[in-house]
mmCIF file of C-alpha atoms and ligand atoms in Angstrom:
data_model
loop_
_atom_site.group_PDB
_atom_site.id
_atom_site.type_symbol
_atom_site.label_atom_id
_atom_site.label_comp_id
_atom_site.label_asym_id
_atom_site.label_seq_id
_atom_site.Cartn_x
_atom_site.Cartn_y
_atom_site.Cartn_z
ATOM 1 C CA MET A 10 -41.104 127.877 98.627
ATOM 2 C CA LYS A 11 -44.768 127.099 98.584
ATOM 3 C CA GLN A 12 -45.567 130.752 98.136
ATOM 4 C CA GLU A 13 -43.154 131.142 95.254
ATOM 5 C CA GLU A 14 -44.743 128.214 93.502
ATOM 6 C CA SER A 15 -48.229 129.550 93.888
ATOM 7 C CA ALA A 16 -47.058 132.963 92.738
ATOM 8 C CA ILE A 17 -45.649 131.440 89.566
ATOM 9 C CA ILE A 18 -48.821 129.494 88.953
ATOM 10 C CA LYS A 19 -50.865 132.607 89.453
ATOM 11 C CA LYS A 20 -48.854 134.542 86.904
ATOM 12 C CA SER A 21 -49.163 131.837 84.287
ATOM 13 C CA ASP A 22 -52.840 131.490 85.143
ATOM 14 C CA ILE A 23 -53.366 135.165 84.409
ATOM 15 C CA VAL A 24 -51.511 134.876 81.116
ATOM 16 C CA LEU A 25 -53.647 131.876 80.211
ATOM 17 C CA LEU A 26 -56.812 133.631 81.275
ATOM 18 C CA VAL A 27 -55.966 136.713 79.217
ATOM 19 C CA ALA A 28 -55.152 134.498 76.236
ATOM 20 C CA ILE A 29 -58.493 132.704 76.550
ATOM 21 C CA LEU A 30 -60.326 136.015 76.849
ATOM 22 C CA VAL A 31 -58.575 137.414 73.793
ATOM 23 C CA ILE A 32 -59.355 134.280 71.778
ATOM 24 C CA ALA A 33 -62.963 134.371 72.946
ATOM 25 C CA LEU A 34 -63.224 138.038 72.005
ATOM 26 C CA ILE A 35 -61.699 137.470 68.568
ATOM 27 C CA THR A 36 -64.052 134.527 67.999
ATOM 28 C CA PHE A 37 -67.023 136.603 69.105
ATOM 29 C CA VAL A 38 -66.096 139.530 66.853
ATOM 30 C CA TYR A 39 -65.429 137.129 63.976
ATOM 31 C CA ILE A 40 -68.855 135.517 64.390
ATOM 32 C CA MET A 41 -70.523 138.919 64.607
ATOM 33 C CA LEU A 42 -68.755 140.157 61.477
ATOM 34 C CA THR A 43 -69.301 137.049 59.370
ATOM 35 C CA LYS A 44 -72.875 136.516 60.454
ATOM 36 C CA LYS A 45 -75.156 138.079 57.905
ATOM 37 C CA PRO A 46 -77.183 140.574 59.861
ATOM 38 C CA GLY A 47 -80.904 140.450 59.531
ATOM 39 C CA ALA A 48 -81.038 137.177 57.625
ATOM 40 C CA LYS A 49 -84.515 135.715 57.612
ATOM 41 C CA VAL A 50 -86.254 132.516 56.756
ATOM 42 C CA GLN A 51 -88.912 132.840 54.132
ATOM 43 C CA ILE A 52 -91.475 130.072 54.033
ATOM 44 C CA SER A 53 -93.446 129.868 50.806
ATOM 45 C CA ILE A 54 -96.255 127.496 49.951
ATOM 46 C CA ASP A 55 -97.303 127.067 46.347
ATOM 47 C CA GLY A 56 -95.357 130.177 45.370
ATOM 48 C CA LYS A 57 -96.904 132.412 48.015
ATOM 49 C CA VAL A 58 -94.884 133.726 50.940
ATOM 50 C CA GLU A 59 -96.558 132.354 54.027
ATOM 51 C CA LYS A 60 -94.228 133.589 56.723
ATOM 52 C CA THR A 61 -90.922 135.349 57.219
ATOM 53 C CA ILE A 62 -89.045 134.692 60.434
ATOM 54 C CA SER A 63 -85.812 136.212 61.705
ATOM 55 C CA LEU A 64 -82.898 133.805 62.012
ATOM 56 C CA ASP A 65 -81.860 135.527 65.215
ATOM 57 C CA GLU A 66 -84.542 133.933 67.309
ATOM 58 C CA ASP A 67 -85.271 130.301 67.954
ATOM 59 C CA TYR A 68 -88.621 129.410 66.509
ATOM 60 C CA GLU A 69 -90.688 126.442 65.492
ATOM 61 C CA TYR A 70 -93.184 126.690 62.698
ATOM 62 C CA GLN A 71 -95.703 124.070 61.790
ATOM 63 C CA VAL A 72 -96.868 124.118 58.197
ATOM 64 C CA THR A 73 -100.193 122.434 57.675
ATOM 65 C CA THR A 74 -101.837 122.516 54.284
ATOM 66 C CA ASP A 75 -104.137 120.278 52.274
ATOM 67 C CA MET A 76 -100.971 118.721 50.902
ATOM 68 C CA GLY A 77 -99.495 117.783 54.247
ATOM 69 C CA ASN A 78 -97.407 118.816 57.229
ATOM 70 C CA ASN A 79 -93.882 120.092 57.660
ATOM 71 C CA ARG A 80 -92.232 121.145 60.865
ATOM 72 C CA ILE A 81 -89.628 123.865 60.448
ATOM 73 C CA VAL A 82 -87.271 124.558 63.313
ATOM 74 C CA ILE A 83 -85.011 127.583 63.588
ATOM 75 C CA LYS A 84 -82.373 127.181 66.223
ATOM 76 C CA ASP A 85 -79.018 128.889 66.766
ATOM 77 C CA GLY A 86 -79.285 130.562 63.366
ATOM 78 C CA VAL A 87 -79.810 127.394 61.353
ATOM 79 C CA VAL A 88 -83.003 126.148 59.768
ATOM 80 C CA ASP A 89 -84.087 122.545 59.622
ATOM 81 C CA VAL A 90 -87.156 120.645 58.557
ATOM 82 C CA THR A 91 -87.448 118.197 61.419
ATOM 83 C CA ALA A 92 -90.598 116.391 60.425
ATOM 84 C CA ALA A 93 -92.666 115.932 57.299
ATOM 85 C CA ASP A 94 -95.300 113.544 56.069
ATOM 86 C CA CYS A 95 -94.405 113.839 52.412
ATOM 87 C CA PRO A 96 -93.651 110.574 50.603
ATOM 88 C CA ASP A 97 -90.074 111.339 49.554
ATOM 89 C CA LYS A 98 -88.793 112.909 52.807
ATOM 90 C CA VAL A 99 -86.307 114.955 50.812
ATOM 91 C CA CYS A 100 -86.980 118.026 52.950
ATOM 92 C CA GLU A 101 -86.717 116.126 56.222
ATOM 93 C CA ASN A 102 -83.436 114.534 55.186
ATOM 94 C CA HIS A 103 -82.027 117.798 53.877
ATOM 95 C CA VAL A 104 -79.080 119.284 55.738
ATOM 96 C CA THR A 105 -79.699 122.404 57.770
ATOM 97 C CA ILE A 106 -79.440 125.754 55.998
ATOM 98 C CA LYS A 107 -78.193 129.100 57.286
ATOM 99 C CA ASN A 108 -76.710 131.151 54.452
ATOM 100 C CA VAL A 109 -78.624 133.561 52.248
ATOM 101 C CA GLY A 110 -79.788 131.811 49.091
ATOM 102 C CA GLU A 111 -79.903 128.326 50.568
ATOM 103 C CA THR A 112 -83.199 126.489 50.338
ATOM 104 C CA ILE A 113 -85.003 123.419 51.561
ATOM 105 C CA ILE A 114 -87.698 122.412 49.132
ATOM 106 C CA CYS A 115 -90.524 119.986 49.671
ATOM 107 C CA LEU A 116 -91.837 119.253 46.210
ATOM 108 C CA PRO A 117 -94.839 117.124 47.236
ATOM 109 C CA HIS A 118 -96.049 119.917 49.560
ATOM 110 C CA LYS A 119 -95.000 122.781 47.245
ATOM 111 C CA LEU A 120 -93.084 124.172 50.164
ATOM 112 C CA VAL A 121 -89.981 126.307 49.835
ATOM 113 C CA VAL A 122 -87.918 127.319 52.847
ATOM 114 C CA GLU A 123 -85.375 129.903 51.833
ATOM 115 C CA ILE A 124 -82.853 132.076 53.623
ATOM 116 C CA VAL A 125 -83.246 135.676 52.507
ATOM 117 C CA GLU A 126 -81.590 138.942 53.479
HETATM 118 ZN ZN1 ZN B 27 -90.941 116.913 51.925
#
């Protein structure tokens, strides 16, 4: 009896495992397909492109100009300004961005962080 029980559990375990694998695979493929390949973060200061960084890699970039400091963090494909010493803190309080065309702008520092293709 014990053996029968464990056999039943094993069979349902396999079904469950296969289901999880299939779901994981579908999720993975979905993420790969919907993720815009090669998206980059373009950091511009006073209208000039200062740096372009791939969204694929985690990266931290410190912007230091005469106007002030901004810390830009790229992690898991999203971009965030985590620290800034501007008076309005609009950039620091901005939600993270990840889609092409989205921007975080720091007016006092003339800083534009934009997702580009
Ligand atoms: Zn700011």
